[in-house]
XYZ file of C-alpha atoms in Angstrom:
684
model
C 4.936 113.970 73.206
C 1.624 115.363 74.525
C 0.273 118.715 73.328
C -2.941 120.715 73.575
C -4.602 121.912 70.411
C -7.839 123.156 68.900
C -9.815 120.897 66.600
C -10.788 122.504 63.284
C -13.602 121.488 60.971
C -12.598 118.323 59.137
C -14.345 115.222 57.749
C -12.370 113.153 60.284
C -13.403 115.259 63.298
C -16.823 114.949 64.917
C -18.750 118.255 64.881
C -19.276 117.884 68.643
C -15.510 118.200 69.242
C -14.976 121.270 67.101
C -14.064 124.454 68.998
C -12.834 122.460 71.986
C -9.402 122.380 73.578
C -8.164 118.800 73.380
C -5.079 116.840 74.354
C -3.420 114.830 71.584
C -0.458 112.495 71.664
C 2.008 112.900 68.780
C 3.052 109.444 67.628
C 5.225 110.190 64.598
C 6.173 112.873 62.113
C 6.988 111.816 58.590
C 9.831 113.734 56.969
C 7.714 114.244 53.835
C 4.717 115.700 55.687
C 4.023 119.167 57.051
C 1.799 117.660 59.747
C 2.566 115.134 62.492
C 0.503 111.994 63.173
C -1.116 111.525 66.552
C -4.162 110.357 68.437
C -6.853 112.029 70.478
C -6.541 111.678 74.276
C -9.197 113.801 75.956
C -11.222 117.002 75.888
C -10.161 119.835 78.190
C -13.102 122.145 77.590
C -14.692 124.560 75.165
C -12.455 127.309 73.796
C -13.138 130.505 75.713
C -14.624 128.696 78.718
C -12.785 129.661 81.917
C -12.369 126.140 83.289
C -11.333 124.759 79.902
C -8.705 127.455 79.452
C -7.362 126.905 82.992
C -7.167 123.146 82.278
C -5.180 123.952 79.132
C -2.708 126.071 81.099
C -2.199 123.217 83.560
C -1.588 120.631 80.813
C 0.781 122.906 78.901
C 2.880 123.338 82.052
C 2.693 119.647 83.077
C 0.938 120.528 86.332
C -0.909 117.652 87.989
C -3.959 118.587 90.056
C -5.314 115.122 90.798
C -6.646 114.651 94.355
C -4.331 113.238 96.978
C -4.604 109.448 97.139
C -6.131 107.412 99.948
C -2.677 106.098 100.914
C -1.350 109.640 101.180
C -4.331 110.861 103.205
C -4.006 107.910 105.596
C -0.663 109.377 106.714
C -2.296 112.667 107.684
C -3.102 113.528 111.314
C -6.754 113.838 112.293
C -8.307 117.111 113.402
C -12.075 116.899 113.698
C -14.628 118.208 116.210
C -14.937 114.650 117.524
C -11.186 114.095 117.705
C -9.403 117.479 117.787
C -5.638 117.573 117.334
C -3.629 118.753 120.330
C -0.008 119.180 121.368
C 1.404 115.912 122.675
C 3.098 115.656 126.062
C 6.178 114.171 124.400
C 6.568 117.204 122.102
C 6.051 119.592 125.030
C 9.105 118.089 126.683
C 11.230 118.319 123.497
C 10.316 121.827 122.365
C 10.716 125.339 123.736
C 7.238 126.552 124.727
C 6.619 130.171 123.647
C 2.859 130.257 124.208
C 2.942 132.361 127.376
C 6.246 134.192 126.993
C 6.059 135.635 123.458
C 3.651 137.865 121.539
C 3.520 135.981 118.235
C 1.480 137.214 115.253
C 1.267 136.869 111.471
C 0.897 139.487 108.718
C -0.428 138.113 105.432
C -2.639 139.011 102.447
C -6.400 139.056 102.963
C -7.938 135.604 102.653
C -4.635 133.795 103.201
C -5.185 130.268 104.559
C -1.664 128.820 104.372
C 0.024 130.931 107.058
C 3.497 129.439 107.271
C 5.333 132.290 109.012
C 4.830 134.373 112.160
C 6.903 137.015 113.936
C 7.649 138.029 117.515
C 9.538 140.818 119.208
C 10.084 141.415 122.937
C 12.394 143.195 125.360
C 14.745 140.930 127.352
C 15.680 141.394 131.001
C 19.039 142.903 130.032
C 17.305 145.567 127.923
C 18.179 144.032 124.584
C 15.567 142.942 122.059
C 14.683 139.447 120.905
C 13.445 139.092 117.325
C 11.798 135.802 116.403
C 10.770 134.240 113.083
C 8.586 131.172 113.584
C 7.895 128.846 110.652
C 5.367 126.002 110.453
C 7.019 122.681 111.384
C 5.876 120.764 108.309
C 8.554 118.081 108.649
C 7.017 116.948 111.933
C 4.003 115.730 109.928
C 5.747 114.785 106.638
C 8.185 111.930 107.211
C 11.025 111.415 104.700
C 10.017 109.105 101.829
C 6.447 108.707 103.067
C 3.735 108.651 100.416
C 2.912 112.311 101.034
C 6.598 113.268 100.964
C 7.059 111.641 97.554
C 3.952 113.439 96.261
C 5.135 116.795 97.626
C 8.549 116.197 96.066
C 6.906 115.500 92.709
C 4.730 118.634 92.838
C 7.651 120.649 94.300
C 5.553 123.773 94.843
C 2.053 125.129 95.317
C 0.770 126.547 92.040
C -0.875 129.972 92.324
C -3.044 131.038 89.391
C -4.885 134.344 89.109
C -8.042 133.076 90.827
C -7.042 129.815 92.575
C -4.225 127.693 93.903
C -3.255 124.007 93.753
C -1.589 122.912 96.980
C 1.614 120.939 97.357
C 0.268 119.408 100.588
C -3.245 118.306 101.654
C -5.410 121.007 103.197
C -5.383 119.332 106.636
C -1.751 120.484 106.745
C -1.582 123.516 104.441
C -4.744 125.233 105.726
C -4.978 123.741 109.199
C -2.343 121.990 111.319
C 0.649 123.582 109.558
C -1.067 126.944 109.158
C -0.093 129.235 112.027
C -3.599 130.540 112.602
C -4.502 132.850 115.460
C -5.458 131.499 118.863
C -4.470 127.848 118.314
C -1.426 125.825 119.379
C 0.982 124.936 116.603
C 4.398 123.323 116.189
C 7.028 125.629 114.711
C 10.706 125.808 113.837
C 12.017 129.106 115.192
C 15.017 131.371 114.820
C 15.469 133.957 117.566
C 18.127 136.647 117.593
C 19.222 138.750 120.535
C 19.697 142.286 119.206
C 21.434 145.267 120.765
C 18.707 147.598 122.039
C 20.016 150.650 120.157
C 22.140 149.491 117.211
C 20.058 146.332 116.471
C 23.285 144.424 115.879
C 22.954 140.664 116.351
C 24.493 139.372 119.595
C 23.328 135.739 119.604
C 21.133 133.424 117.542
C 19.101 130.361 118.560
C 17.587 127.705 116.291
C 15.123 125.053 117.405
C 11.688 123.497 117.520
C 9.012 125.391 119.449
C 5.340 125.476 120.364
C 3.579 128.763 119.589
C 0.106 130.266 119.766
C -0.293 133.177 117.386
C -2.163 136.046 119.066
C -3.215 137.853 115.869
C -3.772 136.942 112.222
C -3.336 140.371 110.643
C -3.617 141.306 107.001
C -1.151 143.735 105.442
C -3.508 146.682 105.134
C -4.546 146.500 108.823
C -0.932 146.248 109.986
C -0.032 149.276 107.855
C -2.910 151.287 109.337
C -1.706 150.473 112.863
C 1.833 151.438 111.871
C 0.516 154.758 110.520
C -1.405 155.439 113.740
C -4.901 154.883 112.327
C -6.451 152.800 115.123
C -9.980 152.723 113.691
C -8.912 149.572 111.828
C -9.018 147.725 115.177
C -12.736 147.134 114.556
C -11.759 144.914 111.618
C -9.372 142.751 113.684
C -11.378 139.806 115.121
C -9.096 139.284 118.125
C -10.098 142.698 119.558
C -13.877 142.361 119.234
C -14.794 140.685 122.529
C -12.407 142.612 124.772
C -13.384 145.211 127.361
C -12.080 148.714 126.791
C -9.154 148.462 129.248
C -7.871 145.134 127.885
C -8.436 146.337 124.348
C -6.327 149.441 124.896
C -3.496 147.516 126.597
C -3.322 144.877 123.883
C -3.516 147.503 121.145
C -0.556 149.403 122.619
C 1.416 146.156 122.852
C 0.679 145.230 119.225
C 1.389 148.721 117.859
C 4.737 148.756 119.715
C 5.622 145.349 118.251
C 4.779 146.350 114.651
C 6.675 149.622 115.020
C 9.737 147.937 116.511
C 9.742 145.239 113.818
C 9.580 147.967 111.175
C 12.538 149.832 112.706
C 14.594 146.620 112.780
C 13.624 145.834 109.191
C 14.750 149.307 108.087
C 18.122 148.698 109.761
C 18.530 145.256 108.146
C 17.517 146.638 104.746
C 19.951 149.546 105.062
C 22.812 147.078 105.650
C 21.883 145.104 102.531
C 21.461 148.315 100.552
C 25.013 149.218 101.526
C 26.169 145.971 99.917
C 24.160 146.562 96.739
C 20.742 144.970 97.337
C 18.350 145.734 94.501
C 14.780 146.987 94.760
C 13.194 145.757 91.556
C 9.776 146.284 90.027
C 7.315 143.726 88.725
C 3.699 144.024 87.638
C 2.019 141.835 90.257
C -1.727 141.244 90.268
C -3.686 139.155 92.752
C -7.276 137.949 92.680
C -9.404 138.545 95.749
C -12.007 135.885 96.557
C -15.188 136.284 98.578
C -16.403 133.964 101.371
C -17.878 131.552 98.826
C -14.574 131.387 96.917
C -16.015 133.360 94.012
C -13.794 135.953 92.357
C -14.409 139.347 93.885
C -11.558 141.571 92.725
C -8.402 141.504 90.629
C -6.127 143.958 92.368
C -2.721 145.354 91.370
C -0.518 144.898 94.427
C -0.107 148.161 96.312
C 3.348 148.546 97.913
C 3.196 149.012 101.687
C 6.031 149.373 104.178
C 4.804 146.327 106.129
C 5.410 144.233 102.994
C 9.061 145.169 103.289
C 9.054 144.649 107.071
C 7.871 141.057 106.749
C 10.094 140.416 103.722
C 13.229 141.640 105.529
C 12.542 139.380 108.509
C 12.095 136.397 106.182
C 15.250 137.252 104.218
C 17.177 137.503 107.494
C 15.927 134.066 108.565
C 16.724 132.498 105.191
C 20.228 133.976 105.268
C 21.053 132.702 108.764
C 19.674 129.241 108.045
C 21.748 129.122 104.846
C 24.901 129.871 106.834
C 24.006 127.286 109.458
C 23.291 124.346 107.129
C 26.328 125.128 104.954
C 28.633 125.193 107.991
C 27.284 121.795 109.095
C 27.032 120.169 105.651
C 29.362 122.053 103.277
C 28.956 119.556 100.420
C 25.242 118.710 100.606
C 23.306 121.827 101.622
C 20.491 123.210 99.485
C 21.067 126.919 98.843
C 19.756 129.460 96.345
C 22.059 131.398 94.044
C 21.412 134.409 91.850
C 24.280 134.848 89.378
C 25.230 138.304 88.073
C 23.482 139.120 84.769
C 25.341 139.462 81.488
C 26.204 143.104 80.846
C 24.783 143.054 77.314
C 21.310 142.419 78.780
C 21.420 145.901 80.329
C 21.951 147.742 77.034
C 18.267 148.620 76.537
C 17.959 149.733 80.175
C 20.950 152.048 79.801
C 19.639 153.535 76.538
C 16.139 154.102 77.923
C 17.496 155.819 81.023
C 19.761 157.962 78.857
C 16.698 159.241 76.990
C 15.534 160.798 80.263
C 18.973 162.103 81.173
C 19.812 159.336 83.667
C 22.989 157.238 83.763
C 22.642 153.613 84.871
C 25.905 152.093 86.107
C 25.636 148.293 85.823
C 29.181 147.319 86.832
C 27.947 145.835 90.134
C 24.735 145.335 92.059
C 25.706 148.276 94.314
C 26.209 150.716 91.431
C 23.027 149.469 89.735
C 20.976 149.917 92.929
C 22.332 153.455 93.462
C 21.691 154.387 89.823
C 18.086 153.180 89.958
C 17.507 155.104 93.194
C 18.707 158.281 91.468
C 16.704 157.739 88.251
C 13.571 159.530 89.425
C 11.480 161.865 87.289
C 9.609 164.139 89.753
C 6.877 164.697 87.155
C 6.329 161.041 86.243
C 6.908 158.292 88.863
C 6.122 155.606 86.274
C 9.545 156.239 84.671
C 11.359 154.760 87.684
C 8.927 151.835 87.819
C 9.609 151.014 84.182
C 13.382 151.286 84.601
C 13.258 148.895 87.568
C 11.059 146.553 85.540
C 13.644 146.571 82.727
C 16.374 145.808 85.264
C 14.306 142.878 86.517
C 13.929 141.477 82.985
C 17.686 141.714 82.438
C 18.380 139.533 85.481
C 19.262 135.872 85.449
C 16.858 133.540 87.268
C 17.670 132.578 90.862
C 18.157 128.814 91.152
C 18.419 126.141 93.828
C 21.697 124.211 93.908
C 23.684 121.763 96.009
C 26.737 123.279 97.683
C 28.831 120.299 96.618
C 28.286 121.121 92.937
C 30.015 124.518 92.716
C 32.685 126.673 94.357
C 31.841 128.879 97.337
C 32.396 132.096 95.367
C 29.444 131.071 93.161
C 27.015 130.900 96.120
C 26.391 134.681 96.044
C 22.851 136.066 95.635
C 23.233 139.105 93.343
C 19.772 140.633 93.870
C 19.759 140.362 97.671
C 23.474 141.136 98.070
C 24.051 138.149 100.365
C 26.909 135.661 100.310
C 24.641 132.733 101.204
C 20.885 132.367 100.883
C 18.259 129.639 100.923
C 14.510 129.175 101.294
C 13.361 128.159 104.766
C 10.263 130.245 105.459
C 7.546 128.578 103.318
C 7.580 124.782 103.792
C 3.802 124.576 103.247
C 4.186 125.595 99.617
C 7.819 124.848 98.642
C 9.504 121.445 98.807
C 12.921 123.140 98.871
C 12.024 124.511 102.312
C 11.122 121.019 103.554
C 14.591 119.837 102.544
C 16.143 122.853 104.284
C 14.141 122.199 107.482
C 15.493 118.642 107.583
C 19.022 119.942 107.051
C 18.580 122.471 109.874
C 17.265 119.801 112.257
C 20.233 117.602 111.322
C 22.618 120.516 111.941
C 21.098 121.103 115.407
C 21.447 117.378 116.184
C 25.050 117.497 115.001
C 25.799 120.433 117.305
C 24.345 118.479 120.229
C 26.324 115.407 119.163
C 23.053 113.533 118.764
C 22.265 110.927 116.116
C 20.998 112.424 112.841
C 17.620 110.876 112.092
C 17.189 109.778 108.461
C 19.730 109.880 105.691
C 20.339 113.246 104.024
C 20.529 113.637 100.264
C 23.959 113.071 98.771
C 25.358 115.871 96.623
C 24.442 113.978 93.433
C 20.879 113.262 94.569
C 20.414 116.818 95.829
C 21.688 118.206 92.527
C 19.081 116.157 90.638
C 16.332 117.252 93.031
C 17.309 120.912 92.583
C 16.976 120.567 88.798
C 13.483 119.155 89.259
C 12.419 121.914 91.680
C 13.837 124.627 89.402
C 11.871 123.153 86.492
C 8.634 123.083 88.501
C 9.199 126.675 89.676
C 9.482 127.828 86.063
C 6.221 126.023 85.305
C 4.559 127.728 88.292
C 5.721 131.189 87.184
C 4.652 130.583 83.589
C 1.211 129.262 84.532
C 0.606 132.228 86.851
C 1.507 134.647 84.052
C -0.710 132.798 81.565
C -3.700 132.815 83.923
C -3.369 136.561 84.535
C -3.253 137.178 80.773
C -6.299 134.901 80.385
C -8.373 137.080 82.736
C -7.247 140.236 80.975
C -8.325 138.820 77.601
C -11.654 137.551 78.913
C -12.492 140.959 80.302
C -11.916 142.798 77.034
C -13.125 140.100 74.638
C -16.854 140.872 74.816
C -16.452 144.635 74.740
C -16.647 146.764 71.623
C -13.371 148.697 71.613
C -14.915 151.346 69.352
C -17.644 152.297 71.815
C -16.650 150.934 75.241
C -14.997 153.663 77.321
C -13.210 151.153 79.548
C -11.236 149.923 76.521
C -9.473 153.295 76.346
C -6.613 153.922 78.745
C -3.380 155.779 79.306
C -0.190 154.031 78.171
C 3.525 154.732 78.517
C 6.026 153.915 75.747
C 8.973 152.003 77.204
C 10.716 150.575 74.123
C 11.159 151.486 70.468
C 10.972 148.820 67.743
C 11.398 148.896 63.954
C 7.670 148.926 63.184
C 6.161 150.114 66.460
C 6.574 150.627 70.191
C 6.107 148.651 73.404
C 3.556 150.163 75.769
C 2.821 149.709 79.485
C -0.732 150.346 80.729
C -0.556 151.042 84.489
C -4.302 150.754 85.032
C -4.413 147.073 84.085
C -0.777 146.046 84.448
C -0.650 145.206 80.721
C 2.471 145.333 78.562
C 2.308 144.845 74.801
C 3.196 146.010 71.312
C 1.453 148.859 69.524
C 2.194 148.804 65.788
C 2.793 152.022 63.884
C 2.577 150.263 60.492
C -0.346 147.956 59.755
C -0.599 144.876 57.518
C -1.607 147.002 54.534
C 1.609 149.010 54.799
C -0.135 152.141 56.083
C 1.501 154.140 58.853
C -0.026 155.977 61.780
C -0.625 159.709 61.460
C -1.885 162.407 63.803
C -5.221 163.868 62.752
C -7.453 166.561 64.255
C -7.215 166.812 68.054
C -4.181 164.492 67.854
C -6.416 161.562 66.839
C -4.585 158.852 64.949
C -5.397 157.607 61.448
C -3.786 155.195 58.960
C -2.247 156.674 55.774
C 0.417 155.737 53.185
C 3.880 156.633 54.372
C 7.043 155.381 56.093
C 8.631 154.952 59.524
C 12.066 156.135 60.602
C 13.500 154.680 63.805
C 16.047 156.496 65.977
C 17.680 155.460 69.204
C 15.089 156.944 71.558
C 12.213 157.806 69.242
C 10.383 156.756 66.088
C 8.853 159.064 63.484
C 5.922 158.265 61.199
C 5.771 160.364 58.026
C 2.875 160.196 55.543
C 3.212 160.743 51.784
C 1.447 164.100 52.092
C 4.081 165.385 54.517
C 2.380 164.880 57.896
C 4.629 163.490 60.626
C 4.273 162.402 64.226
C 7.093 161.373 66.572
C 6.842 159.045 69.575
C 9.546 159.274 72.250
C 10.494 156.888 75.021
C 8.313 157.424 78.110
C 5.704 159.442 76.189
C 2.178 159.023 77.524
C -0.273 158.078 74.774
C -3.935 157.117 74.561
C -4.375 153.430 73.798
C -7.351 151.351 72.678
C -7.379 147.815 74.114
C -8.949 144.898 72.261
C -8.441 141.149 71.941
C -6.686 139.430 69.035
C -8.367 136.058 68.516
C -6.392 133.060 67.240
C -7.518 129.810 65.636
C -4.777 127.745 67.208
C -3.337 129.662 70.144
C -4.525 131.583 73.179
C -6.109 134.971 72.600
C -3.817 137.948 73.106
C -4.276 141.586 74.052
C -4.023 144.003 71.110
C -2.986 147.609 71.706
C -3.640 150.453 69.274
C -2.468 154.039 69.737
C -5.430 156.309 68.993
C -3.827 159.564 70.134
C -0.282 160.753 70.711
C -1.506 162.682 73.766
C -2.038 161.353 77.320
C -5.469 159.934 78.061
C -7.823 162.387 79.718
C -9.900 160.579 82.326
C -13.630 161.391 82.056
C -15.225 162.762 85.231
C -17.255 159.567 85.615
C -14.018 157.570 85.830
C -11.968 159.798 88.133
C -12.902 157.911 91.274
C -12.518 154.566 89.537
C -9.046 155.345 88.208
C -7.645 156.671 91.475
C -8.944 153.812 93.590
C -6.476 151.034 94.478
C -9.134 148.475 93.516
C -8.542 149.074 89.851
C -9.865 145.802 88.491
C -12.996 144.920 90.416
C -15.238 145.293 87.382
C -12.825 143.247 85.288
C -13.081 140.070 87.335
C -16.750 140.454 88.220
C -17.674 140.682 84.553
C -15.417 137.783 83.572
C -16.953 135.604 86.272
C -20.507 136.582 85.375
C -20.036 135.959 81.650
C -18.349 132.621 82.325
C -21.249 131.504 84.531
C -23.742 132.418 81.811
C -21.695 130.571 79.193
C -21.517 127.527 81.473
C -25.308 127.434 81.819
C -25.718 127.734 78.077
C -23.438 124.743 77.487
C -24.982 122.377 80.042
C -27.558 121.166 77.529
C -24.754 119.851 75.318
C -22.964 117.830 77.983
C -24.707 114.558 77.174
C -23.793 114.812 73.491
C -20.138 115.394 74.329
C -20.101 112.482 76.770
C -21.356 110.233 73.976
C -18.429 111.388 71.864
C -16.051 110.285 74.615
C -17.357 106.768 74.178
C -16.804 106.973 70.414
C -13.163 107.817 71.020
C -12.862 105.220 73.803
C -12.503 107.820 76.527
C -13.893 106.636 79.852
C -15.000 108.798 82.752
C -12.568 107.015 85.038
C -8.860 106.419 84.551
C -8.070 105.380 81.013
C -5.268 103.012 80.042
C -3.400 106.033 78.707
C -3.639 107.786 82.096
C -2.443 104.706 83.953
C 0.531 104.296 81.602
C 1.412 107.957 82.076
C 1.349 107.554 85.872
C 3.598 104.499 85.621
C 5.995 106.488 83.438
C 6.063 109.338 85.983
C 6.736 106.926 88.846
C 9.703 105.566 86.949
C 11.333 109.002 87.283
C 11.224 108.876 91.083
C 14.182 107.312 92.872
C 12.848 105.836 96.104
C 15.828 103.629 96.844
C 17.812 103.312 100.074
C 19.740 106.445 99.134
C 16.776 108.417 100.482
C 16.643 106.639 103.786
C 14.090 103.861 103.197
């Protein structure tokens, strides 16, 4: 068993290794001892150092970030200025060429390099519409059971942390040849539906391999501006810069029509799913914005835009139709994604919280739950609905990949999306599940054409085992992303004096009552945490002058939707669910674990924003100062530690740790390889 830990002062521990995160291997644990026995493996970094803490997160989640091997890279296609990649004549004959007939474009977050999906919409000769979803053809470049395929299968996903990502595939694919960038030819796997021109009902569907050339690489905010009729954003779209005024106007009208039509179709598709009980849930999602030099520029709470939903609905539609197709062709060995209904007892807190505001949440089905959440709106406080949706999200079971041969068809249902069959097809650059699904779809197309299926497909047993592995890696990816976001939050507040620093004071909303305190959500920073009403000395919170809080002897009395603190001299203060309170944010340091955010209620009244902060609070870029300061302080700390590097390297030698691969590392790699089945069952 391998764990990360912090070395404390001890006669057996070198002073140069104190206050460092290290990896140790636990060898044994005597029944008569409180402590296990183990040996030192390697240093991850100094406690509090950004890179050391990120390395710790990776180790704790068993995430490997070693470079791709020479053997793996030798399988990659070449694309250099001297030898640029181009579409082959053989592929031109096999694929449907959409380069001249279709307006294809992508809509992604700013700075996105791995563009694995694009969209198209056009009017057909008969007046109907043709909607297209075009996905990067990763399986053209990644052969089954090749070195890179085995590596991608092992990684299973791209890992996104708050300020970086670790790719499942080499960058020559993920950021280049399999990225559907604007103005370049790319191989794709496409689904195109013929839709009725007025009702948008699906008349026909076509699946197949294509060649595309994306006309625009849009980011969400620009697409939303065009949808809203604000055309000044055109100056920020590179594809329009070198056009004359007439061409510019014609292309702009064409693009605006396409975005508007896609949005109308997405609204129709969403309305159909809503009618079946699709859920719109809430999560606190934060992304880090990088500058051109890959330095952290901003940490931004995700702002909901209608184009997010437009793109999402098109992807959901594609995933649903591919799921139906591969299941029809391979009913006992298709990879689908199920979302089982949650246990009713998990909704008890949601129901009680909603009741406190006078709302009734009906959780008997996804349809009744969706309708109840839509109706649970407080016109005076929109955060109430956000918190209720967040509670509903937390009550849900996790969606999981599975093999269709391992369970009955009635268990295929996706509760959250209200679909009978669903899979993941639209992101093969960053999800191995999608690579498997692409191969299944190609096999299904070959089967329809009565052609030979190239390569052996996974058996139900093998696919079941692979799904378990992918589900495990997805949990690790989600956990590491959450940990890295919490790390940045802690680093921002750690060096600030909460007693004097104005930015450590913020508005919070109580969303749960506990025996000795409350749980609080801070919208400004996307932070959720506990605020205690009784401290370690047994004192309880009281409301002083101007509603300022103080600690005094007394007791707490908890009710269903509120908690009352009463002091021995008769003062009392009551906190209700969804009350806005003023919260002080600080960092709770730990000797052995990661630092955590500490919340303290300093007033039972909402936080009044000072005039100097009004602009800052209302801006969507709520966390720019947070990340800038974290980055700056980390750079300064790194410079201060450089003088000690030589001393630490000498310590490595003392503990027999080499700069290259150690015997321990090699043995670990051999052990990992033993878990991979590369027998003839996979087509070798």
